[in-house]
Amino acid sequence: MELMMENSYTTQSELEKNARKKVEEIKNFYIHLFIFCIAVAVYLGKTYFGVRINFFPFTLIGETVMFFWTIAISIQGFSLLLKEKVLGRNWEQRKIRQLMNKEKLENNKWE
């Protein structure tokens, strides 16, 4: 019951702060994804089309780097998805209602 009351008294500034944080995480993911797409294009050009790119950051792009970078961006994307869809605000509210209903049923059973 206390959790429900805390959620209903959330101030506007806290909601705005949480929203800004989510937007910042999404923006960072899109920036990371854009840079990753450029790296994929460079990697494909170097590997399959023989494009010679011999200056610093692009000389490091190889199979190992692309493998780990793909894993990293996948983890970042899935974590955003899980935070938003699975463990988002709606999930919290559903879980609180579920626990409150369970507690209410247990209390009614003993009366």
XYZ file of C-alpha atoms in Angstrom:
111
model
C 0.000 0.000 0.000
C 2.870 2.368 0.822
C 4.403 1.793 -2.615
C 1.168 2.827 -4.288
C 1.015 6.010 -2.227
C 4.632 6.866 -3.066
C 3.928 6.471 -6.790
C 0.844 8.678 -6.637
C 2.783 11.470 -4.918
C 5.628 11.546 -7.437
C 6.392 15.162 -8.190
C 6.380 16.643 -11.652
C 10.111 17.365 -11.449
C 10.873 13.709 -10.687
C 8.775 12.601 -13.654
C 10.536 15.104 -15.886
C 13.937 13.992 -14.589
C 13.123 10.340 -15.341
C 11.807 11.233 -18.798
C 14.930 13.245 -19.599
C 17.103 10.333 -18.490
C 15.220 7.911 -20.765
C 15.441 10.323 -23.705
C 19.184 10.733 -23.118
C 19.686 6.941 -23.086
C 17.737 6.574 -26.330
C 19.641 9.455 -27.952
C 22.983 7.901 -26.951
C 21.896 4.576 -28.438
C 20.962 6.202 -31.757
C 24.305 8.029 -31.904
C 26.136 4.794 -31.139
C 24.082 2.969 -33.780
C 24.854 5.648 -36.404
C 28.606 5.401 -35.751
C 28.345 1.607 -35.824
C 26.641 1.737 -39.246
C 29.488 3.878 -40.589
C 32.000 1.364 -39.208
C 30.092 -1.511 -40.829
C 30.199 0.300 -44.182
C 33.955 0.872 -43.800
C 34.502 -2.747 -42.757
C 32.527 -4.076 -45.722
C 34.378 -1.741 -48.070
C 37.774 -2.836 -46.762
C 36.971 -6.534 -46.582
C 34.914 -7.221 -49.690
C 35.572 -4.339 -52.086
C 39.266 -3.687 -51.472
C 38.838 -0.039 -50.487
C 42.123 1.195 -49.021
C 41.551 3.233 -45.922
C 44.849 3.692 -44.123
C 44.323 6.325 -41.483
C 44.032 5.871 -37.747
C 40.584 4.947 -36.549
C 39.676 2.987 -39.662
C 42.828 0.861 -39.648
C 41.628 -0.717 -36.395
C 38.355 -1.950 -37.856
C 38.637 -5.698 -38.316
C 36.764 -8.898 -37.573
C 37.488 -8.882 -33.842
C 36.546 -5.236 -33.331
C 33.348 -5.609 -35.339
C 32.444 -8.794 -33.456
C 32.733 -7.189 -30.022
C 31.177 -3.923 -31.195
C 28.172 -5.839 -32.531
C 27.789 -7.572 -29.172
C 28.076 -4.247 -27.319
C 25.477 -2.462 -29.444
C 23.137 -5.464 -29.212
C 23.394 -5.440 -25.428
C 22.758 -1.687 -25.353
C 19.690 -2.054 -27.576
C 18.270 -4.994 -25.629
C 18.818 -3.223 -22.307
C 16.851 -0.215 -23.586
C 14.095 -2.512 -24.785
C 13.982 -4.414 -21.499
C 13.952 -1.240 -19.415
C 11.138 0.248 -21.430
C 8.949 -2.734 -22.298
C 9.556 -5.306 -19.585
C 10.549 -3.299 -16.526
C 8.936 0.020 -17.368
C 6.407 2.025 -15.411
C 3.461 -0.129 -16.544
C 5.223 -3.256 -15.297
C 5.761 -1.630 -11.899
C 2.104 -0.689 -11.613
C 0.924 -4.161 -12.673
C 3.272 -5.803 -10.169
C 2.112 -3.523 -7.332
C -1.551 -4.295 -8.110
C -0.763 -8.013 -8.292
C 0.992 -7.997 -4.917
C -1.762 -5.896 -3.334
C -4.459 -8.266 -4.661
C -2.502 -11.259 -3.396
C -2.156 -9.688 0.038
C -5.847 -8.755 0.064
C -6.833 -12.356 -0.801
C -4.596 -13.719 1.953
C -6.082 -11.302 4.488
C -9.641 -12.217 3.431
C -8.831 -15.909 3.745
C -8.010 -15.543 7.451
C -11.092 -13.481 8.337
